[in-house]
PDB file of C-alpha atoms in Angstrom:
ATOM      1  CA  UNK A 156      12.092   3.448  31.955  1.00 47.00           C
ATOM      2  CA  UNK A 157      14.737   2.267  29.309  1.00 52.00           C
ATOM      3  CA  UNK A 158      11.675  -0.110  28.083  1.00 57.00           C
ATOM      4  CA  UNK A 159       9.754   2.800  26.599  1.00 70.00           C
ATOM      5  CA  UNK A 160      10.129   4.078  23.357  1.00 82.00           C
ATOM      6  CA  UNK A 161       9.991   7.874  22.166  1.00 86.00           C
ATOM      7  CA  UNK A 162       6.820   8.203  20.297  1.00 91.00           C
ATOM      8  CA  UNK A 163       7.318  10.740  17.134  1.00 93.00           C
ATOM      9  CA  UNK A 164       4.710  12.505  15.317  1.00 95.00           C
ATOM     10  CA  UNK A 165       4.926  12.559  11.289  1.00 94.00           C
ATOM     11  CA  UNK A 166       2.922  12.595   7.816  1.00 96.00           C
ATOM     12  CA  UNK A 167       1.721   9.680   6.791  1.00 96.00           C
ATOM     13  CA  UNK A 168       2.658   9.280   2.954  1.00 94.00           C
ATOM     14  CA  UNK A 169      -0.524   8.535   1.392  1.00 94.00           C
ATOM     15  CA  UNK A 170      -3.193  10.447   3.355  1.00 96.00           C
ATOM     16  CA  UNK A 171      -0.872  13.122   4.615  1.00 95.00           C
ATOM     17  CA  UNK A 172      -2.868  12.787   8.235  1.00 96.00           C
ATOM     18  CA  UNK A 173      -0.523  13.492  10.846  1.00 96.00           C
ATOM     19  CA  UNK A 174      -0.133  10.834  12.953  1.00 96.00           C
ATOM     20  CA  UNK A 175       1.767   9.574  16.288  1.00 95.00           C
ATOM     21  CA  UNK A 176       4.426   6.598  15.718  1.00 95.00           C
ATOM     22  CA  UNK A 177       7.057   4.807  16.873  1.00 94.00           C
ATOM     23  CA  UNK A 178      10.048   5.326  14.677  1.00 91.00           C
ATOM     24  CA  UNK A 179      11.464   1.839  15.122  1.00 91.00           C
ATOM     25  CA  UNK A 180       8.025   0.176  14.953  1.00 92.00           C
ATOM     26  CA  UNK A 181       6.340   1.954  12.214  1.00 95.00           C
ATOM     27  CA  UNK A 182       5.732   0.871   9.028  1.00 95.00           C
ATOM     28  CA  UNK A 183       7.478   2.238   6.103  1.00 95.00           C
ATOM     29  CA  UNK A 184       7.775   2.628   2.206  1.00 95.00           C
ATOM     30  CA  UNK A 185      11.104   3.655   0.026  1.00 95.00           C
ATOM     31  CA  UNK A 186      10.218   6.955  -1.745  1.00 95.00           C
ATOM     32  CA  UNK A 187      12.350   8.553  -3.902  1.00 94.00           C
ATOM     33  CA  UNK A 188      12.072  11.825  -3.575  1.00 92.00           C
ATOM     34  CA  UNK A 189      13.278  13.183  -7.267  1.00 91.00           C
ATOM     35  CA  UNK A 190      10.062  11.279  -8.632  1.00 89.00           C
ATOM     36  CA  UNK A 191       8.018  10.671  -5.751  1.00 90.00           C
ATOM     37  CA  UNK A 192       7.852   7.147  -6.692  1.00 91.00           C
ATOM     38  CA  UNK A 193       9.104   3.779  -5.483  1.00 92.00           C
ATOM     39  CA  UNK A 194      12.341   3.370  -6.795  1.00 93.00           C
ATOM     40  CA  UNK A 195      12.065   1.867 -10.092  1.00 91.00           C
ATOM     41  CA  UNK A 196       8.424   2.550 -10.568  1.00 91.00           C
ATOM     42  CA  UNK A 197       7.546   3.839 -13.645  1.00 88.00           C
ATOM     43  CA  UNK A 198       4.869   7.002 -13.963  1.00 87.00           C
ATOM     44  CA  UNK A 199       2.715   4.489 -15.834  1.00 90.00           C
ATOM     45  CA  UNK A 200       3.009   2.094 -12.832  1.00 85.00           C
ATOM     46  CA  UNK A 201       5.518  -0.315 -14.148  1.00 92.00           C
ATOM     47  CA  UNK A 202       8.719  -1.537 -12.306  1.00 91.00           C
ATOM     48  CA  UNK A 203      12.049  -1.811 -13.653  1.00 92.00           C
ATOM     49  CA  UNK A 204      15.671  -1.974 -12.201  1.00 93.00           C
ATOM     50  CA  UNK A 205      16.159   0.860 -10.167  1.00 92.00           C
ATOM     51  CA  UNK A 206      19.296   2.559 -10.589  1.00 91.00           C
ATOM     52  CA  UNK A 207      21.773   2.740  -7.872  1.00 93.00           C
ATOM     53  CA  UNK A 208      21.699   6.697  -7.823  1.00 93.00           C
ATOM     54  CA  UNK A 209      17.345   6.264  -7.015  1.00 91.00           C
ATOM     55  CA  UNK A 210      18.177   3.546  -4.705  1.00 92.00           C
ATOM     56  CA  UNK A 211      20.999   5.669  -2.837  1.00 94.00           C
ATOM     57  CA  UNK A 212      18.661   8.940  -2.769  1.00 94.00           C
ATOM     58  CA  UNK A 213      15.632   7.185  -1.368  1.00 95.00           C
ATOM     59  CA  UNK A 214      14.494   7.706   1.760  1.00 95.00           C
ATOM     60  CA  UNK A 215      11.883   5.645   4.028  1.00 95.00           C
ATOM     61  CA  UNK A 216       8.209   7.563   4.728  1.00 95.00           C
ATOM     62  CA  UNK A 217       5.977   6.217   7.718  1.00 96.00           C
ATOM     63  CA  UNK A 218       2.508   4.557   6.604  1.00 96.00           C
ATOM     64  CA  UNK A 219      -0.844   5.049   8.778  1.00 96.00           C
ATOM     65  CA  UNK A 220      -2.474   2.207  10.387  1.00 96.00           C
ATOM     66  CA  UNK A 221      -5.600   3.272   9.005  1.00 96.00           C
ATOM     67  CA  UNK A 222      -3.574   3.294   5.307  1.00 96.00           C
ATOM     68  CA  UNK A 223      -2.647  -0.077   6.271  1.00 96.00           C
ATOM     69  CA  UNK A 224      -6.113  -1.187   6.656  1.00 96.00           C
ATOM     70  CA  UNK A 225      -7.722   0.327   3.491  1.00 96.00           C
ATOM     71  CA  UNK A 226      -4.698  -1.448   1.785  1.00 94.00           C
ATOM     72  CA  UNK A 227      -5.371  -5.027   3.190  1.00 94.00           C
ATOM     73  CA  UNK A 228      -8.957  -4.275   2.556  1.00 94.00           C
ATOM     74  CA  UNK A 229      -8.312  -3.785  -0.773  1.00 92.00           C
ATOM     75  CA  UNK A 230      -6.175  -7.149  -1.155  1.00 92.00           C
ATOM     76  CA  UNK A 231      -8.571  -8.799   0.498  1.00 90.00           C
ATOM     77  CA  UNK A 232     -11.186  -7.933  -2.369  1.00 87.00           C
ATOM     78  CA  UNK A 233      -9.294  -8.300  -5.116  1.00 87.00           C
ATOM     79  CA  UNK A 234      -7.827 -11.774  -4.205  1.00 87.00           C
ATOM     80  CA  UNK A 235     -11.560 -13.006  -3.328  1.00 78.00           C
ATOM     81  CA  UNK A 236     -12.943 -15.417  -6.061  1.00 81.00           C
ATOM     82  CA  UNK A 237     -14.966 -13.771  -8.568  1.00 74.00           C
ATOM     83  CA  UNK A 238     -18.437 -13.750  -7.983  1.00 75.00           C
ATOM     84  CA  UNK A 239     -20.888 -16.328  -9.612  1.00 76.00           C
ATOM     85  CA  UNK A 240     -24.325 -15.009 -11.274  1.00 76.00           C
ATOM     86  CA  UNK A 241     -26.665 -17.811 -12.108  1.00 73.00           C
ATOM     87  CA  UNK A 242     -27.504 -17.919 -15.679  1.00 71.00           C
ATOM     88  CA  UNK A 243     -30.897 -19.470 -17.279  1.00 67.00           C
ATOM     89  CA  UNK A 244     -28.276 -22.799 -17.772  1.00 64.00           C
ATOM     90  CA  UNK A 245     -27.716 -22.866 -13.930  1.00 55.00           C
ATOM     91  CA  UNK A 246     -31.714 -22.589 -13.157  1.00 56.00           C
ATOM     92  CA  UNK A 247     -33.381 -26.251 -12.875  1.00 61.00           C
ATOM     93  CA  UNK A 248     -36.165 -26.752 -15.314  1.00 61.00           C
ATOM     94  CA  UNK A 249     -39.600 -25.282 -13.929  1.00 59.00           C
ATOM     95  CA  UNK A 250     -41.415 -27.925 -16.168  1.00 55.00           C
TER      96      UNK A 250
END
């Protein structure tokens, strides 16, 4: 019985979906909450130092699974090798 863990239900900070989680186990992002940014993010998506006074206000905000997914989804596709398109140099010569 001491093995289980409480499971809590909470927001998920991209979609907003409610979901259930397991506080110790779920993955999280630091948000801080004046900007609604990562600490040190910029609005035009650039990082810098964060000061201390963001990185002392921040707080941590639980992450779907399904969030999770679209994200290494999206990783996965942009780290691919671009695709090749043949090109009347790449065709052999029909005569």
């Amino acid at each position: 019985m001491a093995d289980e863990q409480i499971t809590t239900i909470g927001r998920c900070y991209v979609c907003k979906r409610t979901f259930g989680f397991v506080p110790a186990s779920v993955t999280t992002v630091t948000i801080d909450p004046e900007t609604g940014l990562l600490p040190g993010m910029t609005v035009l998506a650039t990082f810098r130092e964060p000061t201390p006074e963001a990185t002392a206000r921040s707080v941590q905000e639980p992450v779907c699974p399904g969030c999770l997914d679209k994200a290494k989804q999206f990783l996965d596709l942009t780290r691919s090798p671009a695709p090749s398109f043949e090109t009347w140099h790449n065709n052999p010569d029909p005569g």
